[in-house]
Short mmCIF file of C-alpha atoms in Angstrom, two decimals:
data_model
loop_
_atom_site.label_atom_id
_atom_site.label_comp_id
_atom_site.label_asym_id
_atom_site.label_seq_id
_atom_site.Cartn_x
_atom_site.Cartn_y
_atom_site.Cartn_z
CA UNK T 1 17.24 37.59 -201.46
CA UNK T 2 17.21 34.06 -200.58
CA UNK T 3 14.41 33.05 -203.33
CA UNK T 4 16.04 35.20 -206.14
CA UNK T 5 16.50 31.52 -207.38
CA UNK T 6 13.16 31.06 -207.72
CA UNK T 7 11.84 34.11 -209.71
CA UNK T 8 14.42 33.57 -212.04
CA UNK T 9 13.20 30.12 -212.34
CA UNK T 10 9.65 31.02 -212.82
CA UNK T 11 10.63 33.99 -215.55
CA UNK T 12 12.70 31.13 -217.09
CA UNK T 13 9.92 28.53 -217.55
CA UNK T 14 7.33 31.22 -218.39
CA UNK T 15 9.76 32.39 -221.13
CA UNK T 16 10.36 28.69 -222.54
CA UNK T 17 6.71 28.21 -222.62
CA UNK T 18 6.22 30.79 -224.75
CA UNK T 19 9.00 30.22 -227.03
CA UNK T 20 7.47 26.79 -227.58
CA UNK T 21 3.70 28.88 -227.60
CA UNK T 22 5.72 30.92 -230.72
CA UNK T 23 7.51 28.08 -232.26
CA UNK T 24 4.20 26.03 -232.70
CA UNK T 25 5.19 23.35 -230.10
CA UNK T 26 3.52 21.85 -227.14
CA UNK T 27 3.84 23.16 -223.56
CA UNK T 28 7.94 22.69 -222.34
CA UNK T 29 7.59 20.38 -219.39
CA UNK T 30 9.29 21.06 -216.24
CA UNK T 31 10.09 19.24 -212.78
CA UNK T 32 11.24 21.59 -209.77
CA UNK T 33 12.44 20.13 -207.02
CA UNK T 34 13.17 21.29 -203.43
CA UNK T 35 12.91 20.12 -199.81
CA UNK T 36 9.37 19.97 -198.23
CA UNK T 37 9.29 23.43 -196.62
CA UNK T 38 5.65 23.44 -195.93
CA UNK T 39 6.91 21.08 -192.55
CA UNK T 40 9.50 23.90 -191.52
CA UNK T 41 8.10 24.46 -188.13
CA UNK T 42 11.23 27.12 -187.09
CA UNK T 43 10.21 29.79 -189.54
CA UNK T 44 6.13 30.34 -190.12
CA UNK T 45 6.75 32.54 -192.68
CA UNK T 46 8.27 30.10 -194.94
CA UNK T 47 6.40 26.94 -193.82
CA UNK T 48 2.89 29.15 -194.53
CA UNK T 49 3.33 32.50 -196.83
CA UNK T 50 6.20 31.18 -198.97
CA UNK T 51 4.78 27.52 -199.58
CA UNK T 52 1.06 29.48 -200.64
CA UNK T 53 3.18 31.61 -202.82
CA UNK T 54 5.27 29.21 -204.44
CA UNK T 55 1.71 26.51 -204.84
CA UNK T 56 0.54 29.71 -206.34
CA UNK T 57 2.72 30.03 -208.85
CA UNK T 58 3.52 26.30 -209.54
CA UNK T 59 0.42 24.48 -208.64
CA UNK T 60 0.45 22.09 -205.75
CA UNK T 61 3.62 19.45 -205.03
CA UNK T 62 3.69 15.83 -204.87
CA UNK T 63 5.51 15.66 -201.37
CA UNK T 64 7.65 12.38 -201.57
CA UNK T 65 10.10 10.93 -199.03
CA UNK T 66 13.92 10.48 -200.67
CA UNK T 67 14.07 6.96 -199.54
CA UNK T 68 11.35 5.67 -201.66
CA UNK T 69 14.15 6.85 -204.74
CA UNK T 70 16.75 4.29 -202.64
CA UNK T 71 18.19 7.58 -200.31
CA UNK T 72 19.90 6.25 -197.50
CA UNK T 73 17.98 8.88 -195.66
CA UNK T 74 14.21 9.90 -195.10
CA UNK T 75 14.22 13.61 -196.39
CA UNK T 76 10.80 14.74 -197.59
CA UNK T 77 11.19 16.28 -200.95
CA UNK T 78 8.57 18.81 -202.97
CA UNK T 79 7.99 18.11 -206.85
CA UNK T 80 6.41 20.45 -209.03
CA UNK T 81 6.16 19.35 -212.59
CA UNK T 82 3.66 19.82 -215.40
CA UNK T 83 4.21 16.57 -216.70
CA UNK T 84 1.84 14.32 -214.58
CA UNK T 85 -1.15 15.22 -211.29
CA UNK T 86 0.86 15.01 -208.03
CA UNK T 87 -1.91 12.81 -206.95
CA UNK T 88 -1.11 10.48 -209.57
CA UNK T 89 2.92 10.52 -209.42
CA UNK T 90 2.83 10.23 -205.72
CA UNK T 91 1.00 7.24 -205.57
CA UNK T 92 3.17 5.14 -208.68
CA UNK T 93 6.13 6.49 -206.47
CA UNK T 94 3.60 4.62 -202.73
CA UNK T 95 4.63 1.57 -205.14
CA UNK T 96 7.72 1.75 -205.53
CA UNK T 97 9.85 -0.52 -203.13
CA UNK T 98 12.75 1.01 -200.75
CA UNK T 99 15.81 -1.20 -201.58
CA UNK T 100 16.55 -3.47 -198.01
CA UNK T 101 19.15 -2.43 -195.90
CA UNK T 102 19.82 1.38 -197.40
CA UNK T 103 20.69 2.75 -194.14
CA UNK T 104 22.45 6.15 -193.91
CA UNK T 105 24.74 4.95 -190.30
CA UNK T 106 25.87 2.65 -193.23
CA UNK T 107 27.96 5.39 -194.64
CA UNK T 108 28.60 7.80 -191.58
#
């Protein structure tokens, strides 16, 4: 029930991919998002048997905190994409400079 979402998602990007496969173009490139569940420490089940399903299906996540994208907040956020390693888009994103003074009490 709750990750519906996500098998349609995955039945949607398998059936894009092969559109393109059929249509004689290169692989459709994706980025799924979502928050860093492996860290849920309340639920085991989703923290360990739904984060080895989901790296199963989509490969392993570059794990990036929301700040470094100027958040006011720290959230830890999963990316899955085919476009780039997660090794190598979480460390151009270790570069990348949180603006000064982004504070989320700021806005509360």
């Amino acid at each position: 029930k709750r990750s519906s979402s996500y098998y349609k998602l995955v039945d949607m990007l398998r059936w894009l991919q092969a559109a393109a496969r059929e249509a004689g173009n290169p692989a459709v490139g994706y980025v799924v998002e979502n928050t860093a569940f492996q860290f849920n420490w309340k639920h085991p089940h989703v923290s360990k048997r739904d984060f080895e399903l989901v790296n199963f299906t989509m490969g392993q996540p570059a794990t990036i905190d929301a700040a470094k994208f100027g958040s006011r907040a720290h959230r830890l956020r999963n990316f899955w994409t085919n476009l780039v390693e997660p090794q190598k888009l979480v460390a151009a994103v270790e570069r990348a400079v949180r603006p000064e003074g982004r504070l989320v009490q700021d806005i509360l």
